[in-house]
Amino acid sequence: MNIWFTLLLVLHVVVALGIIGLVLLQQGKGAEMGAAFGGGASGSVFGSTGSANFLSRSTAVLVTVFFLTSLGLAYVATNKPKASSAIDEVLATPAGKPAEAPATAPAAPGTSPEGNEVPK
């Protein structure tokens, strides 16, 4: 189970860095006005609107993967097996079986092993 936690954590961090990169690559809404006055954005590889669609869709996919890895990490972290302790072992003993008593009980002070009082 530990390997799944590590793999999900690494994937989570990589996706988070990808989201950061894609958000920084996208242009704000005010940048479109600059393109209308000769900003040169229409001459890019994807065209003036093609890059916005590609980057926004890629960001949406990465956000979905980020959400799913977050849920996966929460599930793996909360369902770790508990370490057994002495209390768990005592509670796990069957209720019908009494605890084992010592073979010979020690005699109380002032009595003989048969239970009779010792004269003083």
mmCIF file with all atom_site columns, C-alpha atoms in Angstrom:
data_model
loop_
_atom_site.group_PDB
_atom_site.id
_atom_site.type_symbol
_atom_site.label_atom_id
_atom_site.label_alt_id
_atom_site.label_comp_id
_atom_site.label_asym_id
_atom_site.label_entity_id
_atom_site.label_seq_id
_atom_site.pdbx_PDB_ins_code
_atom_site.Cartn_x
_atom_site.Cartn_y
_atom_site.Cartn_z
_atom_site.occupancy
_atom_site.B_iso_or_equiv
_atom_site.pdbx_formal_charge
_atom_site.auth_seq_id
_atom_site.auth_comp_id
_atom_site.auth_asym_id
_atom_site.auth_atom_id
_atom_site.pdbx_PDB_model_num
ATOM 1   C CA . MET A 1 1   ? 0.000   0.000   0.000   1.00 0.00 ? 1   MET A CA 1
ATOM 2   C CA . ASN A 1 2   ? 2.960   2.296   0.610   1.00 0.00 ? 2   ASN A CA 1
ATOM 3   C CA . ILE A 1 3   ? 4.052   2.061   -3.036  1.00 0.00 ? 3   ILE A CA 1
ATOM 4   C CA . TRP A 1 4   ? 0.625   3.305   -4.191  1.00 0.00 ? 4   TRP A CA 1
ATOM 5   C CA . PHE A 1 5   ? 0.836   6.267   -1.865  1.00 0.00 ? 5   PHE A CA 1
ATOM 6   C CA . THR A 1 6   ? 4.272   7.176   -3.227  1.00 0.00 ? 6   THR A CA 1
ATOM 7   C CA . LEU A 1 7   ? 3.193   6.791   -6.866  1.00 0.00 ? 7   LEU A CA 1
ATOM 8   C CA . LEU A 1 8   ? 0.064   8.881   -6.342  1.00 0.00 ? 8   LEU A CA 1
ATOM 9   C CA . LEU A 1 9   ? 2.057   11.553  -4.543  1.00 0.00 ? 9   LEU A CA 1
ATOM 10  C CA . VAL A 1 10  ? 4.627   11.798  -7.347  1.00 0.00 ? 10  VAL A CA 1
ATOM 11  C CA . LEU A 1 11  ? 1.872   11.938  -9.987  1.00 0.00 ? 11  LEU A CA 1
ATOM 12  C CA . HIS A 1 12  ? 0.053   14.579  -7.922  1.00 0.00 ? 12  HIS A CA 1
ATOM 13  C CA . VAL A 1 13  ? 3.126   16.824  -7.746  1.00 0.00 ? 13  VAL A CA 1
ATOM 14  C CA . VAL A 1 14  ? 3.885   16.420  -11.479 1.00 0.00 ? 14  VAL A CA 1
ATOM 15  C CA . VAL A 1 15  ? 0.294   17.283  -12.397 1.00 0.00 ? 15  VAL A CA 1
ATOM 16  C CA . ALA A 1 16  ? 0.367   20.295  -10.062 1.00 0.00 ? 16  ALA A CA 1
ATOM 17  C CA . LEU A 1 17  ? 3.525   21.582  -11.756 1.00 0.00 ? 17  LEU A CA 1
ATOM 18  C CA . GLY A 1 18  ? 1.901   21.004  -15.160 1.00 0.00 ? 18  GLY A CA 1
ATOM 19  C CA . ILE A 1 19  ? -1.138  23.038  -14.121 1.00 0.00 ? 19  ILE A CA 1
ATOM 20  C CA . ILE A 1 20  ? 1.105   25.863  -12.945 1.00 0.00 ? 20  ILE A CA 1
ATOM 21  C CA . GLY A 1 21  ? 2.968   25.850  -16.255 1.00 0.00 ? 21  GLY A CA 1
ATOM 22  C CA . LEU A 1 22  ? -0.184  25.819  -18.354 1.00 0.00 ? 22  LEU A CA 1
ATOM 23  C CA . VAL A 1 23  ? -1.788  28.625  -16.388 1.00 0.00 ? 23  VAL A CA 1
ATOM 24  C CA . LEU A 1 24  ? 1.324   30.756  -16.776 1.00 0.00 ? 24  LEU A CA 1
ATOM 25  C CA . LEU A 1 25  ? 1.386   30.106  -20.544 1.00 0.00 ? 25  LEU A CA 1
ATOM 26  C CA . GLN A 1 26  ? -2.175  31.286  -21.039 1.00 0.00 ? 26  GLN A CA 1
ATOM 27  C CA . GLN A 1 27  ? -2.832  34.887  -21.866 1.00 0.00 ? 27  GLN A CA 1
ATOM 28  C CA . GLY A 1 28  ? -5.278  36.936  -19.880 1.00 0.00 ? 28  GLY A CA 1
ATOM 29  C CA . LYS A 1 29  ? -8.525  38.296  -21.286 1.00 0.00 ? 29  LYS A CA 1
ATOM 30  C CA . GLY A 1 30  ? -6.997  41.768  -21.706 1.00 0.00 ? 30  GLY A CA 1
ATOM 31  C CA . ALA A 1 31  ? -4.291  40.441  -24.033 1.00 0.00 ? 31  ALA A CA 1
ATOM 32  C CA . GLU A 1 32  ? -6.775  39.960  -26.869 1.00 0.00 ? 32  GLU A CA 1
ATOM 33  C CA . MET A 1 33  ? -7.138  43.704  -27.295 1.00 0.00 ? 33  MET A CA 1
ATOM 34  C CA . GLY A 1 34  ? -3.411  44.007  -27.947 1.00 0.00 ? 34  GLY A CA 1
ATOM 35  C CA . ALA A 1 35  ? -3.685  41.443  -30.751 1.00 0.00 ? 35  ALA A CA 1
ATOM 36  C CA . ALA A 1 36  ? -6.278  43.574  -32.498 1.00 0.00 ? 36  ALA A CA 1
ATOM 37  C CA . PHE A 1 37  ? -3.760  46.428  -32.735 1.00 0.00 ? 37  PHE A CA 1
ATOM 38  C CA . GLY A 1 38  ? -0.941  44.357  -34.197 1.00 0.00 ? 38  GLY A CA 1
ATOM 39  C CA . GLY A 1 39  ? 0.257   42.394  -31.163 1.00 0.00 ? 39  GLY A CA 1
ATOM 40  C CA . GLY A 1 40  ? 1.191   39.447  -33.373 1.00 0.00 ? 40  GLY A CA 1
ATOM 41  C CA . ALA A 1 41  ? -0.738  36.766  -31.455 1.00 0.00 ? 41  ALA A CA 1
ATOM 42  C CA . SER A 1 42  ? -2.617  35.767  -34.597 1.00 0.00 ? 42  SER A CA 1
ATOM 43  C CA . GLY A 1 43  ? 0.637   34.556  -36.164 1.00 0.00 ? 43  GLY A CA 1
ATOM 44  C CA . SER A 1 44  ? 1.319   31.939  -33.490 1.00 0.00 ? 44  SER A CA 1
ATOM 45  C CA . VAL A 1 45  ? 1.452   28.202  -34.142 1.00 0.00 ? 45  VAL A CA 1
ATOM 46  C CA . PHE A 1 46  ? -2.164  27.553  -33.107 1.00 0.00 ? 46  PHE A CA 1
ATOM 47  C CA . GLY A 1 47  ? -3.654  30.769  -34.493 1.00 0.00 ? 47  GLY A CA 1
ATOM 48  C CA . SER A 1 48  ? -5.296  33.477  -32.429 1.00 0.00 ? 48  SER A CA 1
ATOM 49  C CA . THR A 1 49  ? -7.948  31.242  -30.818 1.00 0.00 ? 49  THR A CA 1
ATOM 50  C CA . GLY A 1 50  ? -6.409  27.814  -31.311 1.00 0.00 ? 50  GLY A CA 1
ATOM 51  C CA . SER A 1 51  ? -3.873  28.229  -28.538 1.00 0.00 ? 51  SER A CA 1
ATOM 52  C CA . ALA A 1 52  ? -6.545  29.350  -26.103 1.00 0.00 ? 52  ALA A CA 1
ATOM 53  C CA . ASN A 1 53  ? -8.642  26.266  -26.806 1.00 0.00 ? 53  ASN A CA 1
ATOM 54  C CA . PHE A 1 54  ? -5.682  23.878  -26.629 1.00 0.00 ? 54  PHE A CA 1
ATOM 55  C CA . LEU A 1 55  ? -4.283  25.381  -23.433 1.00 0.00 ? 55  LEU A CA 1
ATOM 56  C CA . SER A 1 56  ? -7.647  25.628  -21.698 1.00 0.00 ? 56  SER A CA 1
ATOM 57  C CA . ARG A 1 57  ? -8.551  22.049  -22.592 1.00 0.00 ? 57  ARG A CA 1
ATOM 58  C CA . SER A 1 58  ? -5.155  20.804  -21.444 1.00 0.00 ? 58  SER A CA 1
ATOM 59  C CA . THR A 1 59  ? -5.584  22.700  -18.203 1.00 0.00 ? 59  THR A CA 1
ATOM 60  C CA . ALA A 1 60  ? -9.037  21.180  -17.708 1.00 0.00 ? 60  ALA A CA 1
ATOM 61  C CA . VAL A 1 61  ? -7.659  17.679  -18.229 1.00 0.00 ? 61  VAL A CA 1
ATOM 62  C CA . LEU A 1 62  ? -4.825  18.267  -15.760 1.00 0.00 ? 62  LEU A CA 1
ATOM 63  C CA . VAL A 1 63  ? -7.225  19.746  -13.207 1.00 0.00 ? 63  VAL A CA 1
ATOM 64  C CA . THR A 1 64  ? -9.388  16.622  -13.502 1.00 0.00 ? 64  THR A CA 1
ATOM 65  C CA . VAL A 1 65  ? -6.355  14.370  -12.995 1.00 0.00 ? 65  VAL A CA 1
ATOM 66  C CA . PHE A 1 66  ? -5.284  16.550  -10.041 1.00 0.00 ? 66  PHE A CA 1
ATOM 67  C CA . PHE A 1 67  ? -8.730  16.168  -8.477  1.00 0.00 ? 67  PHE A CA 1
ATOM 68  C CA . LEU A 1 68  ? -8.673  12.394  -8.941  1.00 0.00 ? 68  LEU A CA 1
ATOM 69  C CA . THR A 1 69  ? -5.171  12.060  -7.478  1.00 0.00 ? 69  THR A CA 1
ATOM 70  C CA . SER A 1 70  ? -6.307  14.171  -4.510  1.00 0.00 ? 70  SER A CA 1
ATOM 71  C CA . LEU A 1 71  ? -9.171  11.759  -3.883  1.00 0.00 ? 71  LEU A CA 1
ATOM 72  C CA . GLY A 1 72  ? -6.841  8.797   -4.324  1.00 0.00 ? 72  GLY A CA 1
ATOM 73  C CA . LEU A 1 73  ? -4.333  10.202  -1.840  1.00 0.00 ? 73  LEU A CA 1
ATOM 74  C CA . ALA A 1 74  ? -7.089  10.835  0.685   1.00 0.00 ? 74  ALA A CA 1
ATOM 75  C CA . TYR A 1 75  ? -8.355  7.274   0.291   1.00 0.00 ? 75  TYR A CA 1
ATOM 76  C CA . VAL A 1 76  ? -4.914  5.675   0.608   1.00 0.00 ? 76  VAL A CA 1
ATOM 77  C CA . ALA A 1 77  ? -3.979  7.838   3.598   1.00 0.00 ? 77  ALA A CA 1
ATOM 78  C CA . THR A 1 78  ? -7.135  7.018   5.560   1.00 0.00 ? 78  THR A CA 1
ATOM 79  C CA . ASN A 1 79  ? -7.150  3.278   4.852   1.00 0.00 ? 79  ASN A CA 1
ATOM 80  C CA . LYS A 1 80  ? -3.708  2.375   6.116   1.00 0.00 ? 80  LYS A CA 1
ATOM 81  C CA . PRO A 1 81  ? -3.632  -0.845  8.148   1.00 0.00 ? 81  PRO A CA 1
ATOM 82  C CA . LYS A 1 82  ? -3.413  -0.263  11.867  1.00 0.00 ? 82  LYS A CA 1
ATOM 83  C CA . ALA A 1 83  ? -0.398  -1.469  13.791  1.00 0.00 ? 83  ALA A CA 1
ATOM 84  C CA . SER A 1 84  ? -1.365  -4.151  16.292  1.00 0.00 ? 84  SER A CA 1
ATOM 85  C CA . SER A 1 85  ? -0.801  -3.451  19.957  1.00 0.00 ? 85  SER A CA 1
ATOM 86  C CA . ALA A 1 86  ? -1.101  -5.464  23.161  1.00 0.00 ? 86  ALA A CA 1
ATOM 87  C CA . ILE A 1 87  ? -4.520  -3.937  23.825  1.00 0.00 ? 87  ILE A CA 1
ATOM 88  C CA . ASP A 1 88  ? -5.763  -5.079  20.413  1.00 0.00 ? 88  ASP A CA 1
ATOM 89  C CA . GLU A 1 89  ? -4.570  -8.617  21.156  1.00 0.00 ? 89  GLU A CA 1
ATOM 90  C CA . VAL A 1 90  ? -6.339  -8.663  24.543  1.00 0.00 ? 90  VAL A CA 1
ATOM 91  C CA . LEU A 1 91  ? -9.547  -7.404  22.979  1.00 0.00 ? 91  LEU A CA 1
ATOM 92  C CA . ALA A 1 92  ? -9.266  -9.995  20.216  1.00 0.00 ? 92  ALA A CA 1
ATOM 93  C CA . THR A 1 93  ? -9.397  -12.975 22.627  1.00 0.00 ? 93  THR A CA 1
ATOM 94  C CA . PRO A 1 94  ? -12.725 -14.814 22.491  1.00 0.00 ? 94  PRO A CA 1
ATOM 95  C CA . ALA A 1 95  ? -15.207 -13.794 25.184  1.00 0.00 ? 95  ALA A CA 1
ATOM 96  C CA . GLY A 1 96  ? -16.105 -17.410 26.132  1.00 0.00 ? 96  GLY A CA 1
ATOM 97  C CA . LYS A 1 97  ? -12.526 -18.377 26.882  1.00 0.00 ? 97  LYS A CA 1
ATOM 98  C CA . PRO A 1 98  ? -11.420 -17.256 30.359  1.00 0.00 ? 98  PRO A CA 1
ATOM 99  C CA . ALA A 1 99  ? -7.940  -15.970 30.942  1.00 0.00 ? 99  ALA A CA 1
ATOM 100 C CA . GLU A 1 100 ? -5.516  -18.679 32.031  1.00 0.00 ? 100 GLU A CA 1
ATOM 101 C CA . ALA A 1 101 ? -4.951  -18.747 35.793  1.00 0.00 ? 101 ALA A CA 1
ATOM 102 C CA . PRO A 1 102 ? -1.626  -19.756 37.320  1.00 0.00 ? 102 PRO A CA 1
ATOM 103 C CA . ALA A 1 103 ? -1.326  -23.475 38.244  1.00 0.00 ? 103 ALA A CA 1
ATOM 104 C CA . THR A 1 104 ? -1.016  -22.820 42.001  1.00 0.00 ? 104 THR A CA 1
ATOM 105 C CA . ALA A 1 105 ? -2.363  -19.737 43.646  1.00 0.00 ? 105 ALA A CA 1
ATOM 106 C CA . PRO A 1 106 ? -0.142  -18.229 46.348  1.00 0.00 ? 106 PRO A CA 1
ATOM 107 C CA . ALA A 1 107 ? -1.462  -18.601 49.881  1.00 0.00 ? 107 ALA A CA 1
ATOM 108 C CA . ALA A 1 108 ? -2.663  -15.519 51.696  1.00 0.00 ? 108 ALA A CA 1
ATOM 109 C CA . PRO A 1 109 ? -0.479  -14.376 54.610  1.00 0.00 ? 109 PRO A CA 1
ATOM 110 C CA . GLY A 1 110 ? -1.365  -16.071 57.864  1.00 0.00 ? 110 GLY A CA 1
ATOM 111 C CA . THR A 1 111 ? -2.911  -19.164 56.236  1.00 0.00 ? 111 THR A CA 1
ATOM 112 C CA . SER A 1 112 ? -1.543  -22.537 55.278  1.00 0.00 ? 112 SER A CA 1
ATOM 113 C CA . PRO A 1 113 ? -1.577  -23.699 51.658  1.00 0.00 ? 113 PRO A CA 1
ATOM 114 C CA . GLU A 1 114 ? -4.743  -25.732 52.450  1.00 0.00 ? 114 GLU A CA 1
ATOM 115 C CA . GLY A 1 115 ? -6.562  -22.573 53.532  1.00 0.00 ? 115 GLY A CA 1
ATOM 116 C CA . ASN A 1 116 ? -6.472  -23.248 57.301  1.00 0.00 ? 116 ASN A CA 1
ATOM 117 C CA . GLU A 1 117 ? -5.308  -20.582 59.657  1.00 0.00 ? 117 GLU A CA 1
ATOM 118 C CA . VAL A 1 118 ? -1.848  -20.995 61.105  1.00 0.00 ? 118 VAL A CA 1
ATOM 119 C CA . PRO A 1 119 ? -1.707  -20.762 64.929  1.00 0.00 ? 119 PRO A CA 1
ATOM 120 C CA . LYS A 1 120 ? 0.406   -17.944 66.273  1.00 0.00 ? 120 LYS A CA 1
#
